[in-house]
Amino acid sequence: LIELDNLTRFYRLGGETVKALDGVSLAIDAGEFVAVMGPSGSGKSTFMNLVGCLDRPTSGAYSLDRQEMSRRNADELAYVRCHQIGFVFQQFNLLDRLDALGNVEMPLIYAGVERRLRRDRAAAALTRVGLGDRLHHRPTELSGGQQQRVAIARALVNAPKVLLADEPTGALDSRTSLELMALLQSLNREGTTIIIVTHEADIATYAARLIRFLDGKVMSDANQRMV
Amino acid sequence: LIELDNLTRFYRLGGETVKALDGVSLAIDAGEFVAVMGPSGSGKSTFMNLVGCLDRPTSGAYSLDRQEMSRRNADELAYVRCHQIGFVFQQFNLLDRLDALGNVEMPLIYAGVERRLRRDRAAAALTRVGLGDRLHHRPTELSGGQQQRVAIARALVNAPKVLLADEPTGALDSRTSLELMALLQSLNREGTTIIIVTHEADIATYAARLIRFLDGKVMSDANQRMV
Ligand SMILES: Nc1ncnc2c1ncn2[C@@H]1O[C@H](COP(=O)(O)OP(=O)(O)OP(=O)(O)O)[C@@H](O)[C@H]1O
Ligand SMILES: Nc1ncnc2c1ncn2[C@@H]1O[C@H](COP(=O)(O)OP(=O)(O)OP(=O)(O)O)[C@@H](O)[C@H]1O
Ligand SMILES: [Mg+2]
Ligand SMILES: [Mg+2]
């Protein structure tokens, strides 16, 4: 489903080049559950942004569902993102002017879903992550963990083929984290491909495969027994 | 040093009242190392904002160093914050238009520190958290864990009496987390009072006392053996 071939992402800053991703090649099949770990700054979010079609590589190739993504234009990338990929950002990226319900409706608006069905689906997604009583709170009126759960609901509301979650339990207490991981497990059993960046080893054990990054490269990539 | 007497913080939203903090009374002595845990939405950040003089309670009393804080005006609160308290926010709250160095300099500007000394101290604080080679990157040019470390450096640069850290290891890999906790331990041994909100039990073990929140109230408050 996902194939990366010697993918790089460089930034030029002042006189120097920062090699955020320095030659990554790997393949992920449909239905896999993959955890990504690695030190701060090792390229995990950069990798996720490239796989999620939110960024373009400096060089190398990226195919999603056998379609070459690295040369697509902005509109084509936006279409793929909206219909196939759900993304939970490390920093949530919620819109402050919209309440929780409005934020979760955004992907449905892009997908052209009609208004009343949109609100029902957004409300259901929020209820599934325990925020049924916070639908009309705006991000600044929510706790950190509640904002993260709004970001999760938004990523899932379009029933995406691929869910990319960058530190989705970063702001969650242990009980809410376990509830989220159970939800991800059931989505994975139903066929959703999941890639989750985490720095917590107990969260990584929910995945069947662990990829470790170091300095913009893949350091190790191994199957593991799922918990 | 810190005394809360039946402190509350209510929000009115639409027709209902959200009781973010619903009557909290406790005392923290100078030099303590306290961990705060509790479910998402239980009031931890609200508590930290009140202790950090960033917010006013709805009712109840709060004294810092025997001075009654709940009736102070905005300027007096700002003065106290800048000279006595260092705050690491759950969502970092960095200024996007300034680079790492500029962000860490901000508390020193408020404290009236002269320009060249300011830059040296800001650079030293960033080097201490491993970002010596990222001084001129802006927040959008840094990884999540790097942004968090800029927020930590900024909180420490004024050598505050009280450090309030809301989920400071949320975006950090395990090695960087342990480095940060070792730094906090050494600051505590030198006399800094530390209150850290965390959802990770291994991080909480660095503290000598654990306070648990539930539904805006203190559920338990006990000393524990420091690791
Ligand atoms: N401005 C606001 N208006 C209305 N309700 C608010 C506002 N700010 C916070 N709340 C509510 O107050 C409660 C406590 O929030 P708080 O941020 O203190 O929780 P927390 O314990 O830090 O949670 P987390 O672990 O998720 O960060 C939450 O239920 C939240 O929805
Ligand atoms: N716009 C940018 N300009 C320059 N350098 C950048 C930019 N974005 C990221 N970087 C650098 O690229 C490297 C990788 O960043 P990335 O966000 O992928 O790390 P990460 O593994 O997600 O880290 P963390 O665990 O801290 O979130 C970092 O060293 C960072 O400083
Ligand atoms: Mg990251
Ligand atoms: Mg919080």
Short mmCIF file of C-alpha atoms and ligand atoms in Angstrom, two decimals:
data_model
loop_
_atom_site.label_atom_id
_atom_site.label_comp_id
_atom_site.label_asym_id
_atom_site.label_seq_id
_atom_site.Cartn_x
_atom_site.Cartn_y
_atom_site.Cartn_z
CA LEU A 1 0.00 0.00 0.00
CA ILE A 2 2.78 2.41 1.03
CA GLU A 3 6.21 2.28 -0.65
CA LEU A 4 9.09 4.63 0.06
CA ASP A 5 12.22 4.46 -2.10
CA ASN A 6 15.27 6.37 -0.84
CA LEU A 7 13.09 9.26 0.33
CA THR A 8 14.84 12.38 1.60
CA ARG A 9 13.72 15.71 3.04
CA PHE A 10 16.31 18.42 3.45
CA TYR A 11 15.90 21.95 4.80
CA ARG A 12 18.30 24.75 4.01
CA LEU A 13 18.61 27.08 6.99
CA GLY A 14 21.12 29.88 6.94
CA GLY A 15 24.21 28.30 5.46
CA GLU A 16 23.55 24.75 6.57
CA THR A 17 21.44 21.83 5.40
CA VAL A 18 19.32 19.97 7.94
CA LYS A 19 18.74 16.40 6.78
CA ALA A 20 15.37 15.77 8.43
CA LEU A 21 14.98 12.52 6.43
CA ASP A 22 18.18 11.12 4.91
CA GLY A 23 17.26 8.19 2.65
CA VAL A 24 14.35 6.06 3.88
CA SER A 25 13.21 2.96 1.97
CA LEU A 26 10.42 0.74 3.26
CA ALA A 27 7.12 -0.89 2.38
CA ILE A 28 3.94 -1.12 4.45
CA ASP A 29 1.09 -3.44 3.37
CA ALA A 30 -2.61 -2.72 3.67
CA GLY A 31 -3.94 -3.68 7.11
CA GLU A 32 -0.63 -3.45 8.96
CA PHE A 33 -0.30 -1.88 12.43
CA VAL A 34 3.09 -0.18 12.64
CA ALA A 35 4.70 1.72 15.53
CA VAL A 36 7.47 4.28 14.91
CA MET A 37 9.90 5.26 17.65
CA GLY A 38 13.16 7.20 17.84
CA PRO A 39 14.86 10.11 19.59
CA SER A 40 13.58 13.67 19.44
CA GLY A 41 14.50 15.16 16.06
CA SER A 42 15.18 11.82 14.35
CA GLY A 43 12.67 12.46 11.53
CA LYS A 44 9.47 10.73 12.69
CA SER A 45 7.09 13.65 12.09
CA THR A 46 8.84 14.45 8.81
CA PHE A 47 8.27 10.82 7.72
CA MET A 48 4.59 11.02 8.75
CA ASN A 49 4.02 14.29 6.88
CA LEU A 50 5.48 12.78 3.70
CA VAL A 51 3.42 9.59 3.97
CA GLY A 52 0.33 11.71 4.73
CA CYS A 53 0.86 13.80 1.57
CA LEU A 54 1.24 16.96 3.63
CA ASP A 55 4.74 17.63 2.39
CA ARG A 56 6.88 16.86 -0.68
CA PRO A 57 10.19 15.01 -0.48
CA THR A 58 13.46 16.57 -1.61
CA SER A 59 14.29 13.41 -3.57
CA GLY A 60 13.24 9.75 -3.83
CA ALA A 61 9.87 8.15 -4.55
CA TYR A 62 6.67 7.62 -2.58
CA SER A 63 3.76 5.48 -3.81
CA LEU A 64 0.39 5.18 -2.10
CA ASP A 65 -1.82 2.40 -3.46
CA ARG A 66 0.55 2.06 -6.46
CA GLN A 67 0.17 5.73 -7.40
CA GLU A 68 3.34 7.80 -7.49
CA MET A 69 2.75 10.63 -5.01
CA SER A 70 5.94 12.64 -5.10
CA ARG A 71 5.14 14.35 -8.42
CA ARG A 72 1.45 15.08 -7.80
CA ASN A 73 0.17 18.63 -7.68
CA ALA A 74 -1.38 20.22 -4.60
CA ASP A 75 -5.00 19.52 -5.60
CA GLU A 76 -4.36 15.86 -6.27
CA LEU A 77 -2.55 15.46 -2.93
CA ALA A 78 -5.41 17.20 -1.13
CA TYR A 79 -7.93 14.82 -2.74
CA VAL A 80 -5.99 11.74 -1.67
CA ARG A 81 -5.52 13.09 1.86
CA CYS A 82 -9.16 13.80 2.30
CA HIS A 83 -10.42 10.49 0.99
CA GLN A 84 -7.85 7.97 2.10
CA ILE A 85 -5.82 9.32 5.00
CA GLY A 86 -6.70 10.38 8.55
CA PHE A 87 -3.99 12.35 10.35
CA VAL A 88 -3.64 13.03 14.06
CA PHE A 89 -1.04 15.78 14.40
CA GLN A 90 1.55 15.93 17.16
CA GLN A 91 0.25 19.44 17.95
CA PHE A 92 -3.41 18.76 17.13
CA ASN A 93 -3.77 21.69 14.66
CA LEU A 94 -7.36 22.42 15.65
CA LEU A 95 -9.16 25.57 14.45
CA ASP A 96 -9.72 27.87 17.43
CA ARG A 97 -12.73 29.61 15.93
CA LEU A 98 -14.71 26.36 15.58
CA ASP A 99 -16.05 24.26 18.41
CA ALA A 100 -15.24 20.54 18.77
CA LEU A 101 -18.14 19.55 16.49
CA GLY A 102 -17.09 22.09 13.84
CA ASN A 103 -13.51 20.86 13.89
CA VAL A 104 -14.50 17.25 13.43
CA GLU A 105 -16.89 18.19 10.58
CA MET A 106 -14.06 19.70 8.47
CA PRO A 107 -12.98 16.48 6.65
CA LEU A 108 -16.65 15.72 5.93
CA ILE A 109 -17.09 19.18 4.37
CA TYR A 110 -14.08 18.54 2.11
CA ALA A 111 -15.57 15.15 1.20
CA GLY A 112 -18.83 16.83 0.20
CA VAL A 113 -21.00 15.15 2.83
CA GLU A 114 -24.40 16.79 3.28
CA ARG A 115 -24.94 18.99 6.33
CA ARG A 116 -27.18 16.98 8.63
CA LEU A 117 -25.38 13.70 8.05
CA ARG A 118 -22.12 15.57 8.69
CA ARG A 119 -23.19 16.76 12.13
CA ASP A 120 -24.46 13.29 13.10
CA ARG A 121 -21.21 11.63 12.06
CA ALA A 122 -19.09 14.27 13.77
CA ALA A 123 -21.11 13.95 16.99
CA ALA A 124 -20.79 10.14 16.87
CA ALA A 125 -17.00 10.36 16.41
CA LEU A 126 -16.70 12.70 19.40
CA THR A 127 -18.91 10.48 21.55
CA ARG A 128 -16.71 7.50 20.67
CA VAL A 129 -13.71 9.27 22.24
CA GLY A 130 -15.67 10.32 25.34
CA LEU A 131 -16.41 13.94 24.39
CA GLY A 132 -20.16 13.71 23.88
CA ASP A 133 -20.63 16.43 26.51
CA ARG A 134 -18.03 18.80 25.01
CA LEU A 135 -19.39 19.19 21.44
CA HIS A 136 -19.74 22.96 21.69
CA HIS A 137 -16.53 23.75 23.53
CA ARG A 138 -13.83 25.44 21.46
CA PRO A 139 -10.22 24.24 21.69
CA THR A 140 -9.31 26.96 24.22
CA GLU A 141 -12.16 25.70 26.40
CA LEU A 142 -10.85 22.14 26.45
CA SER A 143 -8.09 20.41 28.39
CA GLY A 144 -4.98 19.16 26.56
CA GLY A 145 -6.22 15.58 26.51
CA GLN A 146 -9.65 16.68 25.31
CA GLN A 147 -8.08 18.65 22.42
CA GLN A 148 -6.09 15.58 21.48
CA ARG A 149 -9.23 13.50 21.43
CA VAL A 150 -10.94 16.06 19.15
CA ALA A 151 -7.96 15.67 16.79
CA ILE A 152 -8.38 11.88 16.93
CA ALA A 153 -12.12 12.06 16.24
CA ARG A 154 -11.45 14.36 13.26
CA ALA A 155 -8.91 11.90 11.84
CA LEU A 156 -11.38 9.00 12.09
CA VAL A 157 -14.61 10.67 10.98
CA ASN A 158 -14.03 9.93 7.26
CA ALA A 159 -13.36 6.23 7.97
CA PRO A 160 -9.94 6.50 6.29
CA LYS A 161 -8.01 3.61 4.76
CA VAL A 162 -4.82 4.77 6.47
CA LEU A 163 -4.62 6.37 9.91
CA LEU A 164 -1.43 8.28 10.72
CA ALA A 165 -1.18 9.22 14.39
CA ASP A 166 1.76 11.31 15.62
CA GLU A 167 2.04 10.85 19.42
CA PRO A 168 -1.76 10.39 19.84
CA THR A 169 -1.48 9.56 23.57
CA GLY A 170 0.97 12.40 24.34
CA ALA A 171 -1.59 14.36 26.40
CA LEU A 172 -3.76 11.44 27.57
CA ASP A 173 -3.88 9.88 31.02
CA SER A 174 -3.28 6.14 31.17
CA ARG A 175 -6.92 5.10 31.19
CA THR A 176 -7.85 7.28 28.20
CA SER A 177 -4.71 6.02 26.40
CA LEU A 178 -5.73 2.40 26.83
CA GLU A 179 -9.26 3.21 25.62
CA LEU A 180 -7.76 4.85 22.53
CA MET A 181 -5.43 1.91 21.82
CA ALA A 182 -8.37 -0.51 22.13
CA LEU A 183 -10.27 1.63 19.60
CA LEU A 184 -7.26 1.59 17.22
CA GLN A 185 -6.96 -2.18 17.61
CA SER A 186 -10.57 -2.71 16.61
CA LEU A 187 -10.22 -0.35 13.63
CA ASN A 188 -7.13 -2.31 12.57
CA ARG A 189 -9.03 -5.59 12.80
CA GLU A 190 -11.65 -4.05 10.48
CA GLY A 191 -8.91 -3.32 7.92
CA THR A 192 -7.56 0.18 8.67
CA THR A 193 -3.80 0.49 8.12
CA ILE A 194 -2.34 2.26 11.14
CA ILE A 195 1.02 3.99 11.63
CA ILE A 196 1.54 5.45 15.08
CA VAL A 197 4.52 7.51 16.27
CA THR A 198 5.03 7.14 20.01
CA HIS A 199 7.78 7.52 22.56
CA GLU A 200 6.04 5.19 25.02
CA ALA A 201 7.08 1.54 24.84
CA ASP A 202 3.77 0.21 26.24
CA ILE A 203 1.86 2.00 23.49
CA ALA A 204 4.22 0.59 20.83
CA THR A 205 3.43 -2.99 21.96
CA TYR A 206 -0.06 -2.69 20.42
CA ALA A 207 1.53 -2.73 16.97
CA ALA A 208 2.69 -5.81 15.07
CA ARG A 209 5.80 -4.10 13.71
CA LEU A 210 8.25 -1.56 15.16
CA ILE A 211 10.35 0.83 13.06
CA ARG A 212 13.02 2.85 14.83
CA PHE A 213 14.40 6.07 13.37
CA LEU A 214 17.78 7.67 14.08
CA ASP A 215 19.19 10.80 12.45
CA GLY A 216 16.73 10.75 9.55
CA LYS A 217 17.26 7.06 8.70
CA VAL A 218 15.62 3.76 9.59
CA MET A 219 17.78 2.16 12.25
CA SER A 220 15.77 -1.04 12.74
CA ASP A 221 12.54 -2.56 11.40
CA ALA A 222 11.18 -5.73 12.96
CA ASN A 223 7.97 -7.62 13.52
CA GLN A 224 6.92 -8.03 17.14
CA ARG A 225 4.28 -10.02 18.99
CA MET A 226 1.16 -7.89 19.37
CA VAL A 227 -0.07 -7.46 22.92
CA LEU B 1 5.33 28.78 50.09
CA ILE B 2 2.11 27.93 48.24
CA GLU B 3 -1.23 27.81 50.07
CA LEU B 4 -4.60 27.12 48.44
CA ASP B 5 -7.77 27.50 50.51
CA ASN B 6 -10.98 26.13 48.97
CA LEU B 7 -9.96 27.39 45.53
CA THR B 8 -12.51 27.11 42.73
CA ARG B 9 -12.53 27.91 39.04
CA PHE B 10 -15.87 27.77 37.24
CA TYR B 11 -16.65 28.48 33.59
CA ARG B 12 -20.09 29.41 32.35
CA LEU B 13 -20.67 28.00 28.88
CA GLY B 14 -24.06 28.31 27.26
CA GLY B 15 -26.49 27.45 30.03
CA GLU B 16 -24.19 25.23 32.06
CA THR B 17 -21.38 25.70 34.56
CA VAL B 18 -18.17 23.71 34.10
CA LYS B 19 -16.47 23.24 37.47
CA ALA B 20 -12.86 23.01 36.28
CA LEU B 21 -11.65 23.29 39.91
CA ASP B 22 -14.22 22.53 42.57
CA GLY B 23 -12.71 23.38 45.96
CA VAL B 24 -9.00 22.61 46.32
CA SER B 25 -7.14 23.18 49.61
CA LEU B 26 -3.47 22.27 49.99
CA ALA B 27 -0.08 23.58 51.05
CA ILE B 28 3.29 23.13 49.34
CA ASP B 29 6.51 24.08 51.15
CA ALA B 30 9.57 25.68 49.61
CA GLY B 31 11.89 23.08 48.13
CA GLU B 32 9.27 20.35 47.61
CA PHE B 33 9.11 18.18 44.47
CA VAL B 34 5.46 17.40 43.76
CA ALA B 35 3.89 15.33 40.98
CA VAL B 36 0.27 15.86 39.91
CA MET B 37 -1.69 13.15 38.13
CA GLY B 38 -5.31 12.56 37.20
CA PRO B 39 -7.64 11.80 34.28
CA SER B 40 -8.00 14.05 31.27
CA GLY B 41 -10.18 17.03 32.22
CA SER B 42 -9.76 16.61 35.98
CA GLY B 43 -8.43 20.14 36.52
CA LYS B 44 -4.63 19.74 36.53
CA SER B 45 -3.84 22.51 34.03
CA THR B 46 -6.46 24.76 35.64
CA PHE B 47 -4.71 24.20 38.99
CA MET B 48 -1.30 24.98 37.46
CA ASN B 49 -2.54 28.16 35.80
CA LEU B 50 -3.93 29.42 39.12
CA VAL B 51 -0.74 28.59 41.04
CA GLY B 52 1.29 30.20 38.25
CA CYS B 53 -0.70 33.46 38.49
CA LEU B 54 -1.89 33.12 34.91
CA ASP B 55 -5.54 32.98 35.88
CA ARG B 56 -7.80 34.18 38.68
CA PRO B 57 -9.93 31.84 40.79
CA THR B 58 -13.71 32.12 40.94
CA SER B 59 -13.57 31.89 44.73
CA GLY B 60 -11.21 30.87 47.52
CA ALA B 61 -7.74 32.07 48.45
CA TYR B 62 -4.25 31.57 47.05
CA SER B 63 -1.09 32.74 48.78
CA LEU B 64 2.41 32.64 47.31
CA ASP B 65 5.20 33.35 49.79
CA ARG B 66 2.58 34.59 52.31
CA GLN B 67 1.23 37.18 49.84
CA GLU B 68 -2.43 36.91 48.96
CA MET B 69 -2.51 36.45 45.18
CA SER B 70 -6.21 36.13 44.37
CA ARG B 71 -6.92 39.87 44.74
CA ARG B 72 -3.81 41.22 42.96
CA ASN B 73 -4.10 43.26 39.81
CA ALA B 74 -2.68 42.17 36.45
CA ASP B 75 0.60 44.12 36.78
CA GLU B 76 1.36 42.71 40.20
CA LEU B 77 0.64 39.17 39.01
CA ALA B 78 2.88 39.70 36.00
CA TYR B 79 5.70 40.91 38.21
CA VAL B 80 5.47 37.86 40.48
CA ARG B 81 5.28 35.51 37.51
CA CYS B 82 8.32 36.94 35.88
CA HIS B 83 10.51 36.98 38.95
CA GLN B 84 9.48 33.91 40.89
CA ILE B 85 7.78 31.42 38.61
CA GLY B 86 8.90 29.46 35.58
CA PHE B 87 6.10 27.82 33.58
CA VAL B 88 6.34 25.05 31.01
CA PHE B 89 2.98 24.97 29.22
CA GLN B 90 1.25 21.79 28.09
CA GLN B 91 1.13 23.29 24.59
CA PHE B 92 4.46 25.14 24.77
CA ASN B 93 3.06 28.59 23.79
CA LEU B 94 6.16 29.61 21.86
CA LEU B 95 6.19 32.71 19.66
CA ASP B 96 6.41 31.62 16.02
CA ARG B 97 8.05 34.83 14.83
CA LEU B 98 11.05 34.44 17.15
CA ASP B 99 13.71 31.79 16.90
CA ALA B 100 14.61 29.49 19.83
CA LEU B 101 17.05 32.03 21.26
CA GLY B 102 14.51 34.86 20.99
CA ASN B 103 11.83 32.79 22.73
CA VAL B 104 14.12 31.91 25.64
CA GLU B 105 15.20 35.56 25.98
CA MET B 106 11.62 36.77 26.62
CA PRO B 107 11.56 36.28 30.43
CA LEU B 108 14.97 38.02 30.64
CA ILE B 109 13.61 41.01 28.71
CA TYR B 110 10.69 41.25 31.16
CA ALA B 111 13.18 41.04 34.04
CA GLY B 112 15.14 43.94 32.55
CA VAL B 113 18.34 41.98 31.91
CA GLU B 114 20.81 43.76 29.61
CA ARG B 115 21.06 42.56 26.02
CA ARG B 116 24.38 40.75 25.78
CA LEU B 117 24.00 38.98 29.12
CA ARG B 118 20.49 38.00 28.00
CA ARG B 119 21.72 36.26 24.85
CA ASP B 120 24.46 34.42 26.76
CA ARG B 121 22.04 33.15 29.40
CA ALA B 122 19.44 32.15 26.79
CA ALA B 123 22.09 30.28 24.78
CA ALA B 124 23.32 28.52 27.93
CA ALA B 125 19.77 27.43 28.85
CA LEU B 126 19.21 26.00 25.36
CA THR B 127 22.56 24.20 25.40
CA ARG B 128 21.60 22.63 28.74
CA VAL B 129 18.59 20.97 27.10
CA GLY B 130 20.61 19.79 24.07
CA LEU B 131 19.56 22.49 21.59
CA GLY B 132 22.87 24.34 21.25
CA ASP B 133 22.76 23.68 17.48
CA ARG B 134 19.17 24.88 17.04
CA LEU B 135 19.42 28.44 18.45
CA HIS B 136 18.25 30.10 15.24
CA HIS B 137 15.48 27.71 14.29
CA ARG B 138 11.96 29.02 14.73
CA PRO B 139 9.29 26.81 16.35
CA THR B 140 7.93 25.69 12.97
CA GLU B 141 11.44 24.54 12.06
CA LEU B 142 11.77 22.35 15.13
CA SER B 143 10.47 18.90 16.02
CA GLY B 144 7.79 18.50 18.74
CA GLY B 145 10.34 17.42 21.33
CA GLN B 146 12.67 20.27 20.39
CA GLN B 147 9.84 22.80 20.82
CA GLN B 148 9.09 21.33 24.22
CA ARG B 149 12.72 21.72 25.20
CA VAL B 150 12.69 25.38 24.11
CA ALA B 151 9.68 25.86 26.41
CA ILE B 152 11.63 24.19 29.24
CA ALA B 153 14.73 26.35 28.66
CA ARG B 154 12.53 29.47 28.67
CA ALA B 155 10.98 28.43 32.00
CA LEU B 156 14.41 27.93 33.59
CA VAL B 157 16.35 30.88 32.19
CA ASN B 158 15.30 33.27 35.02
CA ALA B 159 16.37 30.75 37.70
CA PRO B 160 12.85 30.80 39.19
CA LYS B 161 11.99 29.89 42.78
CA VAL B 162 9.07 27.77 41.59
CA LEU B 163 9.00 25.69 38.43
CA LEU B 164 5.58 24.61 37.16
CA ALA B 165 5.80 22.04 34.38
CA ASP B 166 2.60 20.82 32.68
CA GLU B 167 3.39 17.49 30.96
CA PRO B 168 7.03 18.49 30.22
CA THR B 169 7.95 15.06 28.81
CA GLY B 170 4.81 14.74 26.65
CA ALA B 171 6.72 15.05 23.39
CA LEU B 172 10.09 13.68 24.54
CA ASP B 173 11.60 10.29 23.79
CA SER B 174 12.62 8.21 26.80
CA ARG B 175 16.29 9.21 26.80
CA THR B 176 15.56 12.95 26.59
CA SER B 177 12.87 12.52 29.28
CA LEU B 178 15.36 10.95 31.68
CA GLU B 179 17.88 13.71 30.95
CA LEU B 180 15.22 16.30 31.73
CA MET B 181 14.19 14.59 34.99
CA ALA B 182 17.84 14.42 36.08
CA LEU B 183 18.09 18.17 35.41
CA LEU B 184 14.92 18.81 37.45
CA GLN B 185 16.27 16.67 40.29
CA SER B 186 19.48 18.69 40.46
CA LEU B 187 17.53 21.98 40.37
CA ASN B 188 15.36 20.67 43.21
CA ARG B 189 18.43 19.77 45.26
CA GLU B 190 19.61 23.38 44.77
CA GLY B 191 16.32 24.61 46.27
CA THR B 192 13.88 25.07 43.38
CA THR B 193 10.29 24.11 44.27
CA ILE B 194 8.94 21.92 41.47
CA ILE B 195 5.38 20.96 40.57
CA ILE B 196 5.06 18.68 37.56
CA VAL B 197 1.85 17.45 35.93
CA THR B 198 2.38 14.12 34.22
CA HIS B 199 0.36 11.14 33.05
CA GLU B 200 3.40 8.85 33.11
CA ALA B 201 3.91 6.91 36.33
CA ASP B 202 7.69 6.53 35.85
CA ILE B 203 8.05 10.30 35.59
CA ALA B 204 5.94 10.81 38.73
CA THR B 205 8.36 8.62 40.75
CA TYR B 206 11.00 11.38 40.61
CA ALA B 207 8.84 13.46 42.97
CA ALA B 208 8.64 13.08 46.75
CA ARG B 209 4.88 13.68 46.85
CA LEU B 210 2.01 12.67 44.56
CA ILE B 211 -1.28 14.58 44.33
CA ARG B 212 -4.11 13.01 42.34
CA PHE B 213 -6.97 15.06 40.90
CA LEU B 214 -10.45 13.86 40.01
CA ASP B 215 -13.34 16.02 38.79
CA GLY B 216 -11.77 19.29 39.91
CA LYS B 217 -10.93 18.06 43.43
CA VAL B 218 -7.93 16.51 45.16
CA MET B 219 -8.62 12.79 45.41
CA SER B 220 -5.39 11.79 47.20
CA ASP B 221 -2.22 13.45 48.45
CA ALA B 222 0.64 11.33 49.76
CA ASN B 223 4.39 11.34 50.22
CA GLN B 224 6.27 8.72 48.27
CA ARG B 225 9.83 7.43 48.19
CA MET B 226 11.81 9.37 45.63
CA VAL B 227 13.52 7.28 42.96
N1 LIG C 1 -12.19 28.20 28.98
C1 LIG C 1 -12.92 27.13 29.36
N2 LIG C 1 -14.28 27.13 29.23
C2 LIG C 1 -15.00 26.05 29.60
N3 LIG C 1 -14.51 24.93 30.12
C3 LIG C 1 -13.18 24.86 30.26
C4 LIG C 1 -12.31 25.93 29.89
N4 LIG C 1 -11.02 25.55 30.16
C5 LIG C 1 -11.08 24.30 30.67
N5 LIG C 1 -12.37 23.88 30.72
C6 LIG C 1 -12.85 22.59 31.24
O1 LIG C 1 -12.31 22.43 32.56
C7 LIG C 1 -12.00 21.06 32.80
C8 LIG C 1 -10.59 20.93 33.35
O2 LIG C 1 -9.64 21.30 32.38
P1 LIG C 1 -8.07 21.12 32.59
O3 LIG C 1 -7.40 21.71 31.40
O4 LIG C 1 -7.66 21.69 33.91
O5 LIG C 1 -7.89 19.55 32.65
P2 LIG C 1 -6.55 18.67 32.75
O6 LIG C 1 -6.64 17.89 33.99
O7 LIG C 1 -5.35 19.52 32.55
O8 LIG C 1 -6.70 17.67 31.53
P3 LIG C 1 -5.61 17.04 30.51
O9 LIG C 1 -4.96 15.91 31.23
O10 LIG C 1 -6.50 16.55 29.40
O11 LIG C 1 -4.68 18.11 30.09
C9 LIG C 1 -12.19 20.31 31.48
O12 LIG C 1 -13.36 19.51 31.57
C10 LIG C 1 -12.36 21.42 30.43
O13 LIG C 1 -13.33 21.05 29.43
N1 LIG C 2 11.06 23.64 8.60
C1 LIG C 2 12.22 23.14 9.09
N2 LIG C 2 13.37 23.79 8.85
C2 LIG C 2 14.55 23.32 9.33
N3 LIG C 2 14.69 22.19 10.05
C3 LIG C 2 13.57 21.49 10.31
C4 LIG C 2 12.28 21.92 9.87
N4 LIG C 2 11.37 21.01 10.30
C5 LIG C 2 12.04 20.08 10.99
N5 LIG C 2 13.36 20.35 11.00
C6 LIG C 2 14.42 19.55 11.64
O1 LIG C 2 14.31 18.21 11.12
C7 LIG C 2 14.63 17.27 12.13
C8 LIG C 2 13.54 16.19 12.24
O2 LIG C 2 12.35 16.75 12.70
P1 LIG C 2 11.08 15.86 13.05
O3 LIG C 2 9.99 16.82 13.44
O4 LIG C 2 10.76 14.91 11.95
O5 LIG C 2 11.57 15.03 14.31
P2 LIG C 2 10.78 14.01 15.24
O6 LIG C 2 11.43 12.69 15.13
O7 LIG C 2 9.32 14.07 14.95
O8 LIG C 2 11.04 14.58 16.69
P3 LIG C 2 10.10 14.65 18.02
O9 LIG C 2 10.12 13.30 18.64
O10 LIG C 2 10.83 15.68 18.83
O11 LIG C 2 8.73 15.10 17.60
C9 LIG C 2 14.81 18.06 13.44
O12 LIG C 2 16.19 18.09 13.75
C10 LIG C 2 14.29 19.45 13.13
O13 LIG C 2 15.07 20.47 13.77
MG MG C 3 7.67 14.79 16.01
MG MG C 4 -3.97 19.67 31.01
#
